[in-house]
PDB file of C-alpha atoms in Angstrom:
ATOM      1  CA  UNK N   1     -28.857 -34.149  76.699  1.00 73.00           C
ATOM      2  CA  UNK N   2     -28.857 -36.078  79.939  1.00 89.00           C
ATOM      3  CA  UNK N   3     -28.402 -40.247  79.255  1.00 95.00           C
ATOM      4  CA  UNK N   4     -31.819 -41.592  78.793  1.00 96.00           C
ATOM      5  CA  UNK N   5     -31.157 -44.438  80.427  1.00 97.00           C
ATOM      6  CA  UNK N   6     -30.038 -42.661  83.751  1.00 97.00           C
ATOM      7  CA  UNK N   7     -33.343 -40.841  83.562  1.00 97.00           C
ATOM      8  CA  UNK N   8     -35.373 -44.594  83.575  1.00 98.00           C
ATOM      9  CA  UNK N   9     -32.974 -45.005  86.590  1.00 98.00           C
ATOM     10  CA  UNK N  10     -34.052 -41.674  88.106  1.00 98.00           C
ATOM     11  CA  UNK N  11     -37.928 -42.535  87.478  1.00 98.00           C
ATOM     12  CA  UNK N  12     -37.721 -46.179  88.532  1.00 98.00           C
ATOM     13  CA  UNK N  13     -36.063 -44.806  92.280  1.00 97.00           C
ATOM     14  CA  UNK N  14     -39.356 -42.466  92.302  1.00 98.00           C
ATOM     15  CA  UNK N  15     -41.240 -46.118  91.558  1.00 98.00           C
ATOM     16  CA  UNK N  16     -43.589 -44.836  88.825  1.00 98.00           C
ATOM     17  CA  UNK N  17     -46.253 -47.185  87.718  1.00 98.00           C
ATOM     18  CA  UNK N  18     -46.696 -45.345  84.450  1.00 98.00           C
ATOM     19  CA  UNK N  19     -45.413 -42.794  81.827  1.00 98.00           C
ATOM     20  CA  UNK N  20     -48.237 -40.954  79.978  1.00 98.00           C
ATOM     21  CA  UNK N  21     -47.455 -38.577  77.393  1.00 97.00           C
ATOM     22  CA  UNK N  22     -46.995 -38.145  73.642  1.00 96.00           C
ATOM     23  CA  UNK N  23     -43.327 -39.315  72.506  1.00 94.00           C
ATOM     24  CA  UNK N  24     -41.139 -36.987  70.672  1.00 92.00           C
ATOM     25  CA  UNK N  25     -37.910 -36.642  68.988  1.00 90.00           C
ATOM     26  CA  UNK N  26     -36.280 -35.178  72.465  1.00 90.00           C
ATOM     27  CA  UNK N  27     -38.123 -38.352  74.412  1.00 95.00           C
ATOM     28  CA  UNK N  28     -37.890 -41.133  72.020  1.00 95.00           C
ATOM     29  CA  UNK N  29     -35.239 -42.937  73.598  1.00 96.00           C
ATOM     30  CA  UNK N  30     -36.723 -42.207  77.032  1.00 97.00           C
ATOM     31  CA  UNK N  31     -39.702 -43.929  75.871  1.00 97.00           C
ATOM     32  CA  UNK N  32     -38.131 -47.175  74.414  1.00 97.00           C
ATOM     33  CA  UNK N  33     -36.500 -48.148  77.134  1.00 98.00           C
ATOM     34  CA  UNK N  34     -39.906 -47.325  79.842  1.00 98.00           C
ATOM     35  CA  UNK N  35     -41.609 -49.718  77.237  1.00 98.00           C
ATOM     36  CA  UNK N  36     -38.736 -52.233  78.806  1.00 98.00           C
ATOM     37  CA  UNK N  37     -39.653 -52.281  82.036  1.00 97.00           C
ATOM     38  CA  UNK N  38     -41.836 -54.478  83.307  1.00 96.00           C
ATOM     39  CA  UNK N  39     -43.198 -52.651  86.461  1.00 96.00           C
ATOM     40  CA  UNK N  40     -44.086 -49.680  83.976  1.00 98.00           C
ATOM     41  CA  UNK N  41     -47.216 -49.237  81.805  1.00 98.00           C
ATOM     42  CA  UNK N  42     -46.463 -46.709  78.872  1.00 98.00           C
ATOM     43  CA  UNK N  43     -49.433 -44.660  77.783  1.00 98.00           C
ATOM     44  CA  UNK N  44     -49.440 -42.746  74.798  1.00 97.00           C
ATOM     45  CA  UNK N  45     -52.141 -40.283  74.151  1.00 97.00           C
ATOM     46  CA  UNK N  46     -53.343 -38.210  71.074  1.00 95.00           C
ATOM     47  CA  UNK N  47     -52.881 -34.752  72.766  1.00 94.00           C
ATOM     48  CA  UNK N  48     -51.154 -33.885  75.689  1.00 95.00           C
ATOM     49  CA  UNK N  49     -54.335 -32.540  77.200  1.00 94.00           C
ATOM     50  CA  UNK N  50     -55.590 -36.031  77.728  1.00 97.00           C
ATOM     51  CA  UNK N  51     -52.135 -36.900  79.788  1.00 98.00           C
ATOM     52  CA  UNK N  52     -52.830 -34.689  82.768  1.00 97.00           C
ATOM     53  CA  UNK N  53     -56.080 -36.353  83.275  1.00 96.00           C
ATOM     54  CA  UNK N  54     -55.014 -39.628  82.915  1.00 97.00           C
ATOM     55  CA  UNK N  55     -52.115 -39.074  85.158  1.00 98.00           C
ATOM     56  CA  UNK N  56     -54.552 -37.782  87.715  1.00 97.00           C
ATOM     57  CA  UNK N  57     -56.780 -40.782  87.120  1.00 97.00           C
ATOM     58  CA  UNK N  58     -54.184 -42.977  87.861  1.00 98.00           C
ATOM     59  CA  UNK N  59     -53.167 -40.893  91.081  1.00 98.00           C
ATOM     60  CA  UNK N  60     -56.381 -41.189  92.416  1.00 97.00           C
ATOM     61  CA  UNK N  61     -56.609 -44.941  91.929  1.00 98.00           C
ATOM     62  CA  UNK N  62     -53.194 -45.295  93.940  1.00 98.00           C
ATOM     63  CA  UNK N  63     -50.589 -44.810  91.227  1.00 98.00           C
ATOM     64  CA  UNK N  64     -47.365 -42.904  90.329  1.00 98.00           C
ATOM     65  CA  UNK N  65     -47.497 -41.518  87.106  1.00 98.00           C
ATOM     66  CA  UNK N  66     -45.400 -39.349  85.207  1.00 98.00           C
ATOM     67  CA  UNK N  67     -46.179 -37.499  82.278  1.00 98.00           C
ATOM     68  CA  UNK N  68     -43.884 -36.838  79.369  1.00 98.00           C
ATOM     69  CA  UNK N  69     -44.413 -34.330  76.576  1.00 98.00           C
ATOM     70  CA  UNK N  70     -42.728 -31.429  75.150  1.00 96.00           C
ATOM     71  CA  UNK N  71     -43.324 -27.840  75.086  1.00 96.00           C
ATOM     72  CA  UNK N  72     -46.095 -26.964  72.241  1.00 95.00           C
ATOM     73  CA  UNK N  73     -48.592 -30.193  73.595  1.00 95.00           C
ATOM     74  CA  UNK N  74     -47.883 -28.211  77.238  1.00 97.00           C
ATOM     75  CA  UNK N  75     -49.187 -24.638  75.827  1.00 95.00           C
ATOM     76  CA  UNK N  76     -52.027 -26.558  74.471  1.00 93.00           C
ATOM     77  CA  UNK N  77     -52.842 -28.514  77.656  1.00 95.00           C
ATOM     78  CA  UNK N  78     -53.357 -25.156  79.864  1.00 93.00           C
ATOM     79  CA  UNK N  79     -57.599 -26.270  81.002  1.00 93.00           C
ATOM     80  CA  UNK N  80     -56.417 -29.495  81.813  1.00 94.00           C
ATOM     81  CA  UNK N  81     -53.729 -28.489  83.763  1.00 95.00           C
ATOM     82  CA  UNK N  82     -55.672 -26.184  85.902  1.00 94.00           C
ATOM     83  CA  UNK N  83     -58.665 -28.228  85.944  1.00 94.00           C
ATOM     84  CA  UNK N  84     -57.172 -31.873  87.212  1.00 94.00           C
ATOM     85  CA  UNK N  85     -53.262 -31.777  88.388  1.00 95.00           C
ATOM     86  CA  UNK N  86     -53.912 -28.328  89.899  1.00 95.00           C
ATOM     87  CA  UNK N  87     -57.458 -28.074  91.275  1.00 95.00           C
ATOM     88  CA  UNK N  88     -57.222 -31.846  92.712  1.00 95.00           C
ATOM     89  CA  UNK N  89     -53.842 -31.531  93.712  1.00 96.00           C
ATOM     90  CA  UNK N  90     -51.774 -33.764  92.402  1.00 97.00           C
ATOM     91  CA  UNK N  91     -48.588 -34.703  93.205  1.00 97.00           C
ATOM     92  CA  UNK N  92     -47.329 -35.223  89.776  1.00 98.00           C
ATOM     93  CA  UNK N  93     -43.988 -34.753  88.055  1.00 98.00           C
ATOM     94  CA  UNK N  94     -43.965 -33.586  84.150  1.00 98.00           C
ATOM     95  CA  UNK N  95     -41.016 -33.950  81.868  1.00 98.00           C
ATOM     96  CA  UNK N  96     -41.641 -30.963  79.131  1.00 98.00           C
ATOM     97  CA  UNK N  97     -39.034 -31.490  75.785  1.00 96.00           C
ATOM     98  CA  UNK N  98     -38.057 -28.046  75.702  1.00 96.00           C
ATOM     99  CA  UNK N  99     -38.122 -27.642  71.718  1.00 94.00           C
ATOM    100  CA  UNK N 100     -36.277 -24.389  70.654  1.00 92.00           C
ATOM    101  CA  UNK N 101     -33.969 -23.972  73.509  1.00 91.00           C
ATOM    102  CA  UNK N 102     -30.582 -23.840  71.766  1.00 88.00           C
ATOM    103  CA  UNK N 103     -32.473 -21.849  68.971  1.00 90.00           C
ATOM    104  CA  UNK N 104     -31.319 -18.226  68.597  1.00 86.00           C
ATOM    105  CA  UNK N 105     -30.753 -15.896  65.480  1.00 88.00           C
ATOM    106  CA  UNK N 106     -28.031 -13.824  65.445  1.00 89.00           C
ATOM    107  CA  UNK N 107     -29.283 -11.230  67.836  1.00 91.00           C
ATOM    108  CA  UNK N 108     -30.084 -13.714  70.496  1.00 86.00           C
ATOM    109  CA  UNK N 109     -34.175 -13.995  69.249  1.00 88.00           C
ATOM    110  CA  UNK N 110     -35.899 -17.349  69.883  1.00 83.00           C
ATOM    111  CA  UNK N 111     -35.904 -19.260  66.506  1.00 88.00           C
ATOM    112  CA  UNK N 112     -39.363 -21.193  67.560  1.00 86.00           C
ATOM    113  CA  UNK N 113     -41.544 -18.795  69.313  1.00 86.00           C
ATOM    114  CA  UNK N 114     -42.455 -21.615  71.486  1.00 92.00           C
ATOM    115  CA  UNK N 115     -39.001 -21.902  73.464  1.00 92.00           C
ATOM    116  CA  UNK N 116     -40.203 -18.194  74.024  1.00 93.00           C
ATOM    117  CA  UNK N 117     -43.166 -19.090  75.985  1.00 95.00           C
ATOM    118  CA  UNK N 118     -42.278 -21.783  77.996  1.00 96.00           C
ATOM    119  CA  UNK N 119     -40.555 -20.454  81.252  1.00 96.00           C
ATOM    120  CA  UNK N 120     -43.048 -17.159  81.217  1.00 96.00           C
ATOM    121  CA  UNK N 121     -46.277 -19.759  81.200  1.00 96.00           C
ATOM    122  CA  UNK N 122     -44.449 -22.040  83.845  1.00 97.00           C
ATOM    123  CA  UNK N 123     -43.969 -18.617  85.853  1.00 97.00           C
ATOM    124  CA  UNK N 124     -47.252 -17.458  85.498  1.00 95.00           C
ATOM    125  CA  UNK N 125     -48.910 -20.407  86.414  1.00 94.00           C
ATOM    126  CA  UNK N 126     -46.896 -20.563  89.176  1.00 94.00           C
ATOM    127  CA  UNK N 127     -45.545 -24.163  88.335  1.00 97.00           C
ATOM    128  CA  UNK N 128     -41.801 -24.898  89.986  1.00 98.00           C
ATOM    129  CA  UNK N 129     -39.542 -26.426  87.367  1.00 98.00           C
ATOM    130  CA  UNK N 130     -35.630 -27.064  87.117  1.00 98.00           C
ATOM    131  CA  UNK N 131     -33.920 -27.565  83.749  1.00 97.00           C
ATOM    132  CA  UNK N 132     -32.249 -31.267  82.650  1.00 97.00           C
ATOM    133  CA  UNK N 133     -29.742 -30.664  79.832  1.00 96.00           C
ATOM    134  CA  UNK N 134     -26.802 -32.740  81.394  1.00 95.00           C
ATOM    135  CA  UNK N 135     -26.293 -36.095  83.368  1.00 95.00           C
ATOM    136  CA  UNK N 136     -24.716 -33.607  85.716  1.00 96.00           C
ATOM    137  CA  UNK N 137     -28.577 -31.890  86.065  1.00 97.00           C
ATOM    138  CA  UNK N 138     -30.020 -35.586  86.894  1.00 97.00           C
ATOM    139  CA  UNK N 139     -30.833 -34.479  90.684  1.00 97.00           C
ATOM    140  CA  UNK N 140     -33.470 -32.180  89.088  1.00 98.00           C
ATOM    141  CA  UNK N 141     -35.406 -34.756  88.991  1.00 98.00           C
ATOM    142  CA  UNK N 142     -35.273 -35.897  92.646  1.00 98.00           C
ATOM    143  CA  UNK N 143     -36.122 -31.837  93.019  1.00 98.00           C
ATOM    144  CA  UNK N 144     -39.040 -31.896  91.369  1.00 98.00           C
ATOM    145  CA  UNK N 145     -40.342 -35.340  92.517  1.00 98.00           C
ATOM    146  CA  UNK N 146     -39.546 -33.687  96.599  1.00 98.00           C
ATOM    147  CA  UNK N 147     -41.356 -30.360  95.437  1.00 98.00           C
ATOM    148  CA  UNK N 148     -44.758 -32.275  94.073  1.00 98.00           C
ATOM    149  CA  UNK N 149     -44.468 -34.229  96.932  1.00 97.00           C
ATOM    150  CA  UNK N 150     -44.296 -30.982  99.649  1.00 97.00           C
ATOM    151  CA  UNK N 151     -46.723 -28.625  97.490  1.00 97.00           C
ATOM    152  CA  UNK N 152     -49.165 -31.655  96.477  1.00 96.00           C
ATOM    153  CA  UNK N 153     -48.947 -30.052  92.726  1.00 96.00           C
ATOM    154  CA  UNK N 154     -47.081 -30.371  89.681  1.00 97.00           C
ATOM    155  CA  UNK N 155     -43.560 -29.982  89.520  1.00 98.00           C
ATOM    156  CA  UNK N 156     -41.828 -29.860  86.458  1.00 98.00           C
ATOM    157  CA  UNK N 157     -37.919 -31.340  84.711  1.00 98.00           C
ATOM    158  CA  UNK N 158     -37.242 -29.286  81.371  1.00 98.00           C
ATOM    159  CA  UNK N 159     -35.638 -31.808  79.028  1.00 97.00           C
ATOM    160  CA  UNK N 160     -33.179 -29.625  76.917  1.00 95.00           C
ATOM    161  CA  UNK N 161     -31.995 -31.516  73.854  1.00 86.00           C
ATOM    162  CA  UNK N 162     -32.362 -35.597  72.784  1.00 80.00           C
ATOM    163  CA  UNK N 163     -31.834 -37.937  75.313  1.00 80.00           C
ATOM    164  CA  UNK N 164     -28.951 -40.182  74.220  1.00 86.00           C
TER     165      UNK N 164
END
């Protein structure tokens, strides 16, 4: 996984006011060191549902969220997504932990069914997304925050792995 703290870096540049999401293993570290900065309000949330509408709460009052969660709490957030970040049209970028990625059996199968699901939802709800496994992938998230910013909609950074 990329360096968390070169993903702060990444999000600071994009001057976020706030992170809303539900931490994970993959985000953890991301997390910690958000909860450092001063110029950042951390949000948690008991279901990733409530993050989209928070985040689009805080857009309309004049901030620049992000939201942070990983790949089952997206599945469950489908209404939400549609019903705030998409129908109001906001510019927001999501960070999904993509759980199950490096999870095969021996004839290539998806370990965790939801790894399986992921990119065909994103597809089929027509939300843009680049992948973030590396430092080396870091400019995905400059990507996604220029795409949200031209389509006024979600964009989405796939966080493969822990961030270190």
């Amino acid at each position: 996984m990329a360096s968390a703290q070169k993903i702060v870096d990444a999000l600071k540049k994009h001057n976020i006011t706030h992170a809303v999401g539900v931490p994970d293993n993959g985000s953890a570290r991301i997390y910690e060191l958000l909860r450092e900065e001063p110029k950042i309000e951390v949000i948690t949330v008991t279901r990733e549902g409530e993050a989209f509408a928070i985040a689009a709460g805080l857009y309309v009052g004049g901030k620049k969220p992000v939201i942070i969660i990983q790949n089952t709490g997206f599945l469950e957030s489908g209404d939400a997504i549609r019903g705030t970040v998409i129908n109001m049209q906001v510019p927001v970028v999501v960070f999904i932990g993509y759980r199950g990625y490096h999870n095969r059996d021996a004839d290539g199968k998806w370990v965790d069914s939801v790894a399986a699901f992921l990119e065909p939802t994103l597809k089929a709800w027509d939300l843009p997304y680049h992948k973030l496994e590396t430092d080396a992938d870091i400019d995905s998230i400059d990507w996604a925050y220029g795409k949200s910013a031209e389509t006024s909609l979600p964009a989405a950074v796939l966080l493969i792995g822990h961030a270190k």
